[in-house]
mmCIF file of C-alpha atoms and ligand atoms in Angstrom:
data_model
loop_
_atom_site.group_PDB
_atom_site.id
_atom_site.type_symbol
_atom_site.label_atom_id
_atom_site.label_comp_id
_atom_site.label_asym_id
_atom_site.label_seq_id
_atom_site.Cartn_x
_atom_site.Cartn_y
_atom_site.Cartn_z
ATOM 1 C CA MET A 861 0.000 0.000 0.000
ATOM 2 C CA LYS A 862 1.063 3.555 -0.699
ATOM 3 C CA ASN A 863 2.430 5.893 1.926
ATOM 4 C CA ILE A 864 -0.610 7.712 3.340
ATOM 5 C CA LYS A 865 -0.282 11.440 3.962
ATOM 6 C CA ILE A 866 -2.704 13.489 6.052
ATOM 7 C CA ALA A 867 -3.383 17.034 4.891
ATOM 8 C CA PRO A 868 -5.509 18.952 7.409
ATOM 9 C CA SER A 869 -7.429 21.822 5.824
ATOM 10 C CA ILE A 870 -6.941 25.115 7.613
ATOM 11 C CA LEU A 871 -10.374 26.197 6.367
ATOM 12 C CA SER A 872 -11.595 24.865 9.720
ATOM 13 C CA ALA A 873 -8.849 26.555 11.757
ATOM 14 C CA ASN A 874 -9.274 29.699 13.839
ATOM 15 C CA PHE A 875 -8.064 32.349 11.373
ATOM 16 C CA ALA A 876 -7.241 34.733 14.221
ATOM 17 C CA LYS A 877 -4.670 32.232 15.511
ATOM 18 C CA MET A 878 -3.407 30.802 12.252
ATOM 19 C CA GLY A 879 0.249 30.576 13.271
ATOM 20 C CA GLU A 880 -0.541 28.530 16.358
ATOM 21 C CA GLU A 881 -2.999 26.380 14.432
ATOM 22 C CA VAL A 882 -0.430 25.498 11.781
ATOM 23 C CA ARG A 883 2.269 24.774 14.375
ATOM 24 C CA SER A 884 -0.153 22.516 16.194
ATOM 25 C CA LEU A 885 -0.775 20.553 12.990
ATOM 26 C CA GLU A 886 2.949 20.035 12.550
ATOM 27 C CA GLN A 887 3.419 19.004 16.188
ATOM 28 C CA ASN A 888 0.515 16.582 15.981
ATOM 29 C CA GLY A 889 1.767 14.616 13.004
ATOM 30 C CA ALA A 890 0.229 16.246 9.920
ATOM 31 C CA ASP A 891 2.160 15.639 6.689
ATOM 32 C CA ILE A 892 0.886 18.522 4.575
ATOM 33 C CA VAL A 893 -1.007 21.779 5.212
ATOM 34 C CA HIS A 894 -3.991 22.067 2.870
ATOM 35 C CA CYS A 895 -4.734 25.738 2.093
ATOM 36 C CA ASP A 896 -8.207 26.384 0.691
ATOM 37 C CA VAL A 897 -8.161 29.588 -1.338
ATOM 38 C CA MET A 898 -11.663 30.827 -2.246
ATOM 39 C CA ASP A 899 -12.614 33.967 -4.114
ATOM 40 C CA GLY A 900 -16.374 34.265 -3.636
ATOM 41 C CA VAL A 901 -16.850 33.815 -7.400
ATOM 42 C CA PHE A 902 -15.785 30.274 -8.261
ATOM 43 C CA VAL A 903 -17.332 29.197 -4.957
ATOM 44 C CA ASN A 904 -19.800 30.833 -2.645
ATOM 45 C CA ASN A 905 -17.301 31.643 0.095
ATOM 46 C CA ILE A 906 -14.201 33.771 0.665
ATOM 47 C CA THR A 907 -11.159 32.631 2.626
ATOM 48 C CA PHE A 908 -7.646 34.005 2.156
ATOM 49 C CA GLY A 909 -4.990 34.524 -0.469
ATOM 50 C CA ILE A 910 -1.312 34.972 -1.196
ATOM 51 C CA LYS A 911 -0.361 36.863 1.979
ATOM 52 C CA MET A 912 -1.715 34.100 4.205
ATOM 53 C CA VAL A 913 0.352 31.490 2.348
ATOM 54 C CA GLU A 914 3.428 33.695 2.641
ATOM 55 C CA ASP A 915 2.950 34.075 6.400
ATOM 56 C CA ILE A 916 2.179 30.385 6.974
ATOM 57 C CA ARG A 917 5.358 29.534 5.058
ATOM 58 C CA LYS A 918 7.326 31.218 7.852
ATOM 59 C CA VAL A 919 5.873 29.095 10.655
ATOM 60 C CA THR A 920 6.103 25.560 9.247
ATOM 61 C CA LYS A 921 8.355 23.276 7.259
ATOM 62 C CA LEU A 922 5.412 21.152 6.117
ATOM 63 C CA PRO A 923 4.571 21.238 2.415
ATOM 64 C CA LEU A 924 1.840 23.767 1.580
ATOM 65 C CA ASP A 925 -0.825 22.349 -0.699
ATOM 66 C CA CYS A 926 -2.698 25.291 -2.195
ATOM 67 C CA HIS A 927 -6.140 24.346 -3.492
ATOM 68 C CA LEU A 928 -7.231 27.266 -5.657
ATOM 69 C CA MET A 929 -11.008 27.589 -5.819
ATOM 70 C CA ILE A 930 -10.852 30.777 -7.849
ATOM 71 C CA VAL A 931 -11.598 31.943 -11.366
ATOM 72 C CA HIS A 932 -8.585 32.688 -13.563
ATOM 73 C CA PRO A 933 -6.086 30.838 -11.359
ATOM 74 C CA GLU A 934 -3.437 31.475 -14.035
ATOM 75 C CA LYS A 935 -3.331 35.123 -12.926
ATOM 76 C CA TYR A 936 -2.155 34.195 -9.426
ATOM 77 C CA VAL A 937 -0.078 31.048 -9.878
ATOM 78 C CA GLU A 938 3.275 32.821 -9.915
ATOM 79 C CA ARG A 939 2.514 34.777 -6.766
ATOM 80 C CA PHE A 940 1.351 31.692 -4.870
ATOM 81 C CA ALA A 941 4.534 29.952 -5.957
ATOM 82 C CA LYS A 942 6.630 32.858 -4.750
ATOM 83 C CA ALA A 943 4.708 32.950 -1.475
ATOM 84 C CA GLY A 944 5.931 29.421 -0.757
ATOM 85 C CA ALA A 945 3.373 26.979 -2.111
ATOM 86 C CA ASP A 946 4.831 23.489 -2.665
ATOM 87 C CA ILE A 947 1.933 22.313 -4.760
ATOM 88 C CA ILE A 948 -0.808 24.251 -6.492
ATOM 89 C CA THR A 949 -3.990 22.539 -7.595
ATOM 90 C CA VAL A 950 -6.460 24.076 -10.027
ATOM 91 C CA HIS A 951 -9.985 23.074 -10.970
ATOM 92 C CA TYR A 952 -10.943 21.684 -14.350
ATOM 93 C CA GLU A 953 -14.157 23.715 -13.911
ATOM 94 C CA ALA A 954 -12.158 26.960 -13.605
ATOM 95 C CA CYS A 955 -9.679 26.291 -16.425
ATOM 96 C CA GLN A 956 -11.670 24.119 -18.833
ATOM 97 C CA GLU A 957 -9.802 23.793 -22.144
ATOM 98 C CA ASN A 958 -6.837 25.751 -20.715
ATOM 99 C CA LEU A 959 -6.176 23.231 -17.958
ATOM 100 C CA LYS A 960 -3.051 21.797 -19.589
ATOM 101 C CA GLU A 961 -1.622 25.267 -20.101
ATOM 102 C CA VAL A 962 -2.286 26.280 -16.497
ATOM 103 C CA LEU A 963 -0.674 23.077 -15.190
ATOM 104 C CA GLU A 964 2.395 23.788 -17.329
ATOM 105 C CA LEU A 965 2.490 27.334 -16.013
ATOM 106 C CA ILE A 966 2.503 26.000 -12.439
ATOM 107 C CA GLN A 967 5.345 23.624 -13.308
ATOM 108 C CA SER A 968 7.311 26.428 -14.911
ATOM 109 C CA THR A 969 7.398 28.182 -11.532
ATOM 110 C CA GLY A 970 9.120 25.136 -10.012
ATOM 111 C CA VAL A 971 6.098 24.126 -7.953
ATOM 112 C CA LYS A 972 4.236 20.807 -8.192
ATOM 113 C CA CYS A 973 0.912 20.892 -10.005
ATOM 114 C CA GLY A 974 -2.410 19.163 -9.674
ATOM 115 C CA ALA A 975 -5.798 18.988 -11.371
ATOM 116 C CA VAL A 976 -9.053 18.973 -9.376
ATOM 117 C CA ILE A 977 -12.515 17.765 -10.355
ATOM 118 C CA ASN A 978 -15.830 18.566 -8.684
ATOM 119 C CA PRO A 979 -18.316 15.819 -7.765
ATOM 120 C CA ASP A 980 -20.277 16.337 -10.992
ATOM 121 C CA THR A 981 -17.275 16.317 -13.345
ATOM 122 C CA PRO A 982 -16.295 12.966 -14.883
ATOM 123 C CA VAL A 983 -12.705 11.694 -14.798
ATOM 124 C CA GLU A 984 -12.792 11.765 -18.588
ATOM 125 C CA LYS A 985 -12.386 15.574 -18.508
ATOM 126 C CA ILE A 986 -8.896 15.393 -16.987
ATOM 127 C CA LYS A 987 -7.750 12.046 -18.385
ATOM 128 C CA ASP A 988 -5.351 13.582 -20.883
ATOM 129 C CA VAL A 989 -3.582 15.785 -18.344
ATOM 130 C CA ILE A 990 -3.132 13.174 -15.600
ATOM 131 C CA PRO A 991 0.376 12.225 -16.857
ATOM 132 C CA LEU A 992 1.397 15.874 -16.456
ATOM 133 C CA CYS A 993 0.201 16.112 -12.871
ATOM 134 C CA ASP A 994 2.069 15.553 -9.611
ATOM 135 C CA MET A 995 -1.276 15.137 -7.905
ATOM 136 C CA VAL A 996 -4.897 14.584 -8.842
ATOM 137 C CA LEU A 997 -7.550 15.850 -6.433
ATOM 138 C CA VAL A 998 -11.029 14.356 -6.326
ATOM 139 C CA MET A 999 -13.625 16.515 -4.570
ATOM 140 C CA SER A 1000 -16.011 14.447 -2.463
ATOM 141 C CA VAL A 1001 -18.133 17.515 -1.626
ATOM 142 C CA PHE A 1002 -19.025 20.564 -3.694
ATOM 143 C CA PRO A 1003 -16.302 23.047 -2.779
ATOM 144 C CA GLY A 1004 -16.997 26.087 -0.648
ATOM 145 C CA PHE A 1005 -17.469 24.898 2.901
ATOM 146 C CA GLY A 1006 -16.061 22.507 5.446
ATOM 147 C CA GLY A 1007 -18.204 20.064 7.377
ATOM 148 C CA GLN A 1008 -20.238 18.669 4.468
ATOM 149 C CA LYS A 1009 -21.157 15.033 3.933
ATOM 150 C CA PHE A 1010 -18.921 12.769 1.825
ATOM 151 C CA ILE A 1011 -20.400 12.009 -1.617
ATOM 152 C CA PRO A 1012 -19.835 8.248 -2.172
ATOM 153 C CA SER A 1013 -19.557 8.443 -5.988
ATOM 154 C CA ALA A 1014 -16.087 9.921 -5.387
ATOM 155 C CA LEU A 1015 -14.953 6.369 -4.561
ATOM 156 C CA ASP A 1016 -15.553 5.203 -8.146
ATOM 157 C CA LYS A 1017 -13.550 8.161 -9.424
ATOM 158 C CA LEU A 1018 -10.691 7.327 -7.090
ATOM 159 C CA ARG A 1019 -10.633 3.749 -8.400
ATOM 160 C CA GLU A 1020 -10.735 4.960 -11.991
ATOM 161 C CA ILE A 1021 -7.892 7.448 -11.475
ATOM 162 C CA ARG A 1022 -5.837 5.016 -9.387
ATOM 163 C CA ALA A 1023 -5.950 2.547 -12.293
ATOM 164 C CA ILE A 1024 -4.735 5.247 -14.679
ATOM 165 C CA ILE A 1025 -1.936 6.373 -12.343
ATOM 166 C CA ASP A 1026 -0.773 2.814 -11.750
ATOM 167 C CA GLY A 1027 -0.424 2.399 -15.493
ATOM 168 C CA LEU A 1028 1.948 5.365 -15.706
ATOM 169 C CA ASP A 1029 5.637 5.419 -14.994
ATOM 170 C CA LYS A 1030 5.419 8.382 -12.605
ATOM 171 C CA GLU A 1031 4.768 9.094 -8.932
ATOM 172 C CA ILE A 1032 1.414 10.853 -8.858
ATOM 173 C CA ASP A 1033 -0.459 11.477 -5.626
ATOM 174 C CA LEU A 1034 -4.195 10.912 -5.466
ATOM 175 C CA GLU A 1035 -5.899 13.254 -3.038
ATOM 176 C CA ILE A 1036 -9.434 13.239 -1.660
ATOM 177 C CA ASP A 1037 -11.086 16.346 -0.215
ATOM 178 C CA GLY A 1038 -14.387 16.710 1.588
ATOM 179 C CA GLY A 1039 -16.294 14.918 4.307
ATOM 180 C CA VAL A 1040 -13.499 12.566 5.346
ATOM 181 C CA THR A 1041 -13.943 11.021 8.805
ATOM 182 C CA SER A 1042 -12.328 8.200 10.748
ATOM 183 C CA GLU A 1043 -15.382 6.117 9.768
ATOM 184 C CA ASN A 1044 -15.064 6.424 5.983
ATOM 185 C CA VAL A 1045 -11.294 6.796 5.607
ATOM 186 C CA ALA A 1046 -10.660 3.056 5.217
ATOM 187 C CA GLU A 1047 -12.820 2.740 2.098
ATOM 188 C CA ILE A 1048 -11.304 5.946 0.713
ATOM 189 C CA LYS A 1049 -7.807 4.505 1.022
ATOM 190 C CA ALA A 1050 -8.980 1.165 -0.366
ATOM 191 C CA ALA A 1051 -10.293 3.060 -3.416
ATOM 192 C CA GLY A 1052 -6.773 4.355 -4.026
ATOM 193 C CA ALA A 1053 -6.394 7.769 -2.356
ATOM 194 C CA ASN A 1054 -3.035 8.358 -0.645
ATOM 195 C CA VAL A 1055 -3.377 12.037 0.362
ATOM 196 C CA ILE A 1056 -6.261 12.608 2.735
ATOM 197 C CA VAL A 1057 -7.603 16.118 3.343
ATOM 198 C CA ALA A 1058 -9.544 16.544 6.572
ATOM 199 C CA GLY A 1059 -10.850 19.846 7.841
ATOM 200 C CA SER A 1060 -13.573 19.563 10.427
ATOM 201 C CA ALA A 1061 -12.518 16.048 11.457
ATOM 202 C CA VAL A 1062 -9.135 17.370 12.619
ATOM 203 C CA PHE A 1063 -10.159 20.762 13.984
ATOM 204 C CA LYS A 1064 -13.223 19.510 15.859
ATOM 205 C CA ALA A 1065 -11.318 16.666 17.496
ATOM 206 C CA GLN A 1066 -10.358 16.970 21.156
ATOM 207 C CA ASP A 1067 -7.016 15.368 20.393
ATOM 208 C CA ARG A 1068 -5.475 16.307 17.041
ATOM 209 C CA ALA A 1069 -2.599 13.852 17.312
ATOM 210 C CA GLU A 1070 -5.044 11.024 17.880
ATOM 211 C CA ILE A 1071 -7.321 11.869 14.945
ATOM 212 C CA ILE A 1072 -4.385 12.377 12.576
ATOM 213 C CA LYS A 1073 -2.982 9.020 13.660
ATOM 214 C CA ALA A 1074 -6.373 7.371 13.244
ATOM 215 C CA LEU A 1075 -6.815 8.788 9.733
ATOM 216 C CA LYS A 1076 -3.362 7.555 8.807
ATOM 217 C CA ALA A 1077 -3.546 4.072 10.325
HETATM 218 C C1 DX5 B 613 -14.063 22.387 0.603
HETATM 219 C C2 DX5 B 613 -12.566 22.445 0.854
HETATM 220 C C3 DX5 B 613 -12.110 21.373 1.761
HETATM 221 C C4 DX5 B 613 -12.721 21.450 3.132
HETATM 222 C C5 DX5 B 613 -12.791 20.091 3.708
HETATM 223 O O1 DX5 B 613 -14.377 23.390 -0.297
HETATM 224 O O2 DX5 B 613 -11.864 22.316 -0.349
HETATM 225 O O3 DX5 B 613 -10.704 21.324 1.823
HETATM 226 O O4 DX5 B 613 -11.986 22.264 4.015
HETATM 227 O O5 DX5 B 613 -13.416 20.175 4.939
HETATM 228 P P1 DX5 B 613 -14.074 18.890 5.593
HETATM 229 O O6 DX5 B 613 -12.980 17.901 5.834
HETATM 230 O O7 DX5 B 613 -14.662 19.437 6.860
HETATM 231 O O8 DX5 B 613 -15.104 18.382 4.636
HETATM 232 ZN ZN1 ZN B 614 -9.648 21.831 -0.299
#
Protein backbone atom coordinates (compact mmCIF):
# COMPACT_ATOMS: atom_id res chain seq x y z
CA MET A 1 0.00 0.00 0.00
CA LYS A 2 1.06 3.56 -0.70
CA ASN A 3 2.43 5.89 1.93
CA ILE A 4 -0.61 7.71 3.34
CA LYS A 5 -0.28 11.44 3.96
CA ILE A 6 -2.70 13.49 6.05
CA ALA A 7 -3.38 17.03 4.89
CA PRO A 8 -5.51 18.95 7.41
CA SER A 9 -7.43 21.82 5.82
CA ILE A 10 -6.94 25.11 7.61
CA LEU A 11 -10.37 26.20 6.37
CA SER A 12 -11.59 24.87 9.72
CA ALA A 13 -8.85 26.56 11.76
CA ASN A 14 -9.27 29.70 13.84
CA PHE A 15 -8.06 32.35 11.37
CA ALA A 16 -7.24 34.73 14.22
CA LYS A 17 -4.67 32.23 15.51
CA MET A 18 -3.41 30.80 12.25
CA GLY A 19 0.25 30.58 13.27
CA GLU A 20 -0.54 28.53 16.36
CA GLU A 21 -3.00 26.38 14.43
CA VAL A 22 -0.43 25.50 11.78
CA ARG A 23 2.27 24.77 14.38
CA SER A 24 -0.15 22.52 16.19
CA LEU A 25 -0.77 20.55 12.99
CA GLU A 26 2.95 20.03 12.55
CA GLN A 27 3.42 19.00 16.19
CA ASN A 28 0.52 16.58 15.98
CA GLY A 29 1.77 14.62 13.00
CA ALA A 30 0.23 16.25 9.92
CA ASP A 31 2.16 15.64 6.69
CA ILE A 32 0.89 18.52 4.58
CA VAL A 33 -1.01 21.78 5.21
CA HIS A 34 -3.99 22.07 2.87
CA CYS A 35 -4.73 25.74 2.09
CA ASP A 36 -8.21 26.38 0.69
CA VAL A 37 -8.16 29.59 -1.34
CA MET A 38 -11.66 30.83 -2.25
CA ASP A 39 -12.61 33.97 -4.11
CA GLY A 40 -16.37 34.27 -3.64
CA VAL A 41 -16.85 33.82 -7.40
CA PHE A 42 -15.78 30.27 -8.26
CA VAL A 43 -17.33 29.20 -4.96
CA ASN A 44 -19.80 30.83 -2.64
CA ASN A 45 -17.30 31.64 0.10
CA ILE A 46 -14.20 33.77 0.67
CA THR A 47 -11.16 32.63 2.63
CA PHE A 48 -7.65 34.01 2.16
CA GLY A 49 -4.99 34.52 -0.47
CA ILE A 50 -1.31 34.97 -1.20
CA LYS A 51 -0.36 36.86 1.98
CA MET A 52 -1.71 34.10 4.21
CA VAL A 53 0.35 31.49 2.35
CA GLU A 54 3.43 33.69 2.64
CA ASP A 55 2.95 34.07 6.40
CA ILE A 56 2.18 30.38 6.97
CA ARG A 57 5.36 29.53 5.06
CA LYS A 58 7.33 31.22 7.85
CA VAL A 59 5.87 29.09 10.65
CA THR A 60 6.10 25.56 9.25
CA LYS A 61 8.36 23.28 7.26
CA LEU A 62 5.41 21.15 6.12
CA PRO A 63 4.57 21.24 2.42
CA LEU A 64 1.84 23.77 1.58
CA ASP A 65 -0.83 22.35 -0.70
CA CYS A 66 -2.70 25.29 -2.20
CA HIS A 67 -6.14 24.35 -3.49
CA LEU A 68 -7.23 27.27 -5.66
CA MET A 69 -11.01 27.59 -5.82
CA ILE A 70 -10.85 30.78 -7.85
CA VAL A 71 -11.60 31.94 -11.37
CA HIS A 72 -8.59 32.69 -13.56
CA PRO A 73 -6.09 30.84 -11.36
CA GLU A 74 -3.44 31.47 -14.04
CA LYS A 75 -3.33 35.12 -12.93
CA TYR A 76 -2.15 34.20 -9.43
CA VAL A 77 -0.08 31.05 -9.88
CA GLU A 78 3.27 32.82 -9.91
CA ARG A 79 2.51 34.78 -6.77
CA PHE A 80 1.35 31.69 -4.87
CA ALA A 81 4.53 29.95 -5.96
CA LYS A 82 6.63 32.86 -4.75
CA ALA A 83 4.71 32.95 -1.48
CA GLY A 84 5.93 29.42 -0.76
CA ALA A 85 3.37 26.98 -2.11
CA ASP A 86 4.83 23.49 -2.67
CA ILE A 87 1.93 22.31 -4.76
CA ILE A 88 -0.81 24.25 -6.49
CA THR A 89 -3.99 22.54 -7.60
CA VAL A 90 -6.46 24.08 -10.03
CA HIS A 91 -9.98 23.07 -10.97
CA TYR A 92 -10.94 21.68 -14.35
CA GLU A 93 -14.16 23.72 -13.91
CA ALA A 94 -12.16 26.96 -13.61
CA CYS A 95 -9.68 26.29 -16.42
CA GLN A 96 -11.67 24.12 -18.83
CA GLU A 97 -9.80 23.79 -22.14
CA ASN A 98 -6.84 25.75 -20.72
CA LEU A 99 -6.18 23.23 -17.96
CA LYS A 100 -3.05 21.80 -19.59
CA GLU A 101 -1.62 25.27 -20.10
CA VAL A 102 -2.29 26.28 -16.50
CA LEU A 103 -0.67 23.08 -15.19
CA GLU A 104 2.40 23.79 -17.33
CA LEU A 105 2.49 27.33 -16.01
CA ILE A 106 2.50 26.00 -12.44
CA GLN A 107 5.35 23.62 -13.31
CA SER A 108 7.31 26.43 -14.91
CA THR A 109 7.40 28.18 -11.53
CA GLY A 110 9.12 25.14 -10.01
CA VAL A 111 6.10 24.13 -7.95
CA LYS A 112 4.24 20.81 -8.19
CA CYS A 113 0.91 20.89 -10.00
CA GLY A 114 -2.41 19.16 -9.67
CA ALA A 115 -5.80 18.99 -11.37
CA VAL A 116 -9.05 18.97 -9.38
CA ILE A 117 -12.51 17.76 -10.36
CA ASN A 118 -15.83 18.57 -8.68
CA PRO A 119 -18.32 15.82 -7.77
CA ASP A 120 -20.28 16.34 -10.99
CA THR A 121 -17.27 16.32 -13.35
CA PRO A 122 -16.30 12.97 -14.88
CA VAL A 123 -12.71 11.69 -14.80
CA GLU A 124 -12.79 11.77 -18.59
CA LYS A 125 -12.39 15.57 -18.51
CA ILE A 126 -8.90 15.39 -16.99
CA LYS A 127 -7.75 12.05 -18.39
CA ASP A 128 -5.35 13.58 -20.88
CA VAL A 129 -3.58 15.78 -18.34
CA ILE A 130 -3.13 13.17 -15.60
CA PRO A 131 0.38 12.22 -16.86
CA LEU A 132 1.40 15.87 -16.46
CA CYS A 133 0.20 16.11 -12.87
CA ASP A 134 2.07 15.55 -9.61
CA MET A 135 -1.28 15.14 -7.90
CA VAL A 136 -4.90 14.58 -8.84
CA LEU A 137 -7.55 15.85 -6.43
CA VAL A 138 -11.03 14.36 -6.33
CA MET A 139 -13.62 16.51 -4.57
CA SER A 140 -16.01 14.45 -2.46
CA VAL A 141 -18.13 17.52 -1.63
CA PHE A 142 -19.03 20.56 -3.69
CA PRO A 143 -16.30 23.05 -2.78
CA GLY A 144 -17.00 26.09 -0.65
CA PHE A 145 -17.47 24.90 2.90
CA GLY A 146 -16.06 22.51 5.45
CA GLY A 147 -18.20 20.06 7.38
CA GLN A 148 -20.24 18.67 4.47
CA LYS A 149 -21.16 15.03 3.93
CA PHE A 150 -18.92 12.77 1.82
CA ILE A 151 -20.40 12.01 -1.62
CA PRO A 152 -19.83 8.25 -2.17
CA SER A 153 -19.56 8.44 -5.99
CA ALA A 154 -16.09 9.92 -5.39
CA LEU A 155 -14.95 6.37 -4.56
CA ASP A 156 -15.55 5.20 -8.15
CA LYS A 157 -13.55 8.16 -9.42
CA LEU A 158 -10.69 7.33 -7.09
CA ARG A 159 -10.63 3.75 -8.40
CA GLU A 160 -10.73 4.96 -11.99
CA ILE A 161 -7.89 7.45 -11.48
CA ARG A 162 -5.84 5.02 -9.39
CA ALA A 163 -5.95 2.55 -12.29
CA ILE A 164 -4.73 5.25 -14.68
CA ILE A 165 -1.94 6.37 -12.34
CA ASP A 166 -0.77 2.81 -11.75
CA GLY A 167 -0.42 2.40 -15.49
CA LEU A 168 1.95 5.37 -15.71
CA ASP A 169 5.64 5.42 -14.99
CA LYS A 170 5.42 8.38 -12.60
CA GLU A 171 4.77 9.09 -8.93
CA ILE A 172 1.41 10.85 -8.86
CA ASP A 173 -0.46 11.48 -5.63
CA LEU A 174 -4.20 10.91 -5.47
CA GLU A 175 -5.90 13.25 -3.04
CA ILE A 176 -9.43 13.24 -1.66
CA ASP A 177 -11.09 16.35 -0.21
CA GLY A 178 -14.39 16.71 1.59
CA GLY A 179 -16.29 14.92 4.31
CA VAL A 180 -13.50 12.57 5.35
CA THR A 181 -13.94 11.02 8.81
CA SER A 182 -12.33 8.20 10.75
CA GLU A 183 -15.38 6.12 9.77
CA ASN A 184 -15.06 6.42 5.98
CA VAL A 185 -11.29 6.80 5.61
CA ALA A 186 -10.66 3.06 5.22
CA GLU A 187 -12.82 2.74 2.10
CA ILE A 188 -11.30 5.95 0.71
CA LYS A 189 -7.81 4.50 1.02
CA ALA A 190 -8.98 1.16 -0.37
CA ALA A 191 -10.29 3.06 -3.42
CA GLY A 192 -6.77 4.36 -4.03
CA ALA A 193 -6.39 7.77 -2.36
CA ASN A 194 -3.03 8.36 -0.64
CA VAL A 195 -3.38 12.04 0.36
CA ILE A 196 -6.26 12.61 2.74
CA VAL A 197 -7.60 16.12 3.34
CA ALA A 198 -9.54 16.54 6.57
CA GLY A 199 -10.85 19.85 7.84
CA SER A 200 -13.57 19.56 10.43
CA ALA A 201 -12.52 16.05 11.46
CA VAL A 202 -9.14 17.37 12.62
CA PHE A 203 -10.16 20.76 13.98
CA LYS A 204 -13.22 19.51 15.86
CA ALA A 205 -11.32 16.67 17.50
CA GLN A 206 -10.36 16.97 21.16
CA ASP A 207 -7.02 15.37 20.39
CA ARG A 208 -5.48 16.31 17.04
CA ALA A 209 -2.60 13.85 17.31
CA GLU A 210 -5.04 11.02 17.88
CA ILE A 211 -7.32 11.87 14.94
CA ILE A 212 -4.38 12.38 12.58
CA LYS A 213 -2.98 9.02 13.66
CA ALA A 214 -6.37 7.37 13.24
CA LEU A 215 -6.81 8.79 9.73
CA LYS A 216 -3.36 7.55 8.81
CA ALA A 217 -3.55 4.07 10.32
C1 LIG B 1 -14.06 22.39 0.60
C2 LIG B 1 -12.57 22.44 0.85
C3 LIG B 1 -12.11 21.37 1.76
C4 LIG B 1 -12.72 21.45 3.13
C5 LIG B 1 -12.79 20.09 3.71
O1 LIG B 1 -14.38 23.39 -0.30
O2 LIG B 1 -11.86 22.32 -0.35
O3 LIG B 1 -10.70 21.32 1.82
O4 LIG B 1 -11.99 22.26 4.02
O5 LIG B 1 -13.42 20.18 4.94
P1 LIG B 1 -14.07 18.89 5.59
O6 LIG B 1 -12.98 17.90 5.83
O7 LIG B 1 -14.66 19.44 6.86
O8 LIG B 1 -15.10 18.38 4.64
ZN1 LIG C 1 -9.65 21.83 -0.30
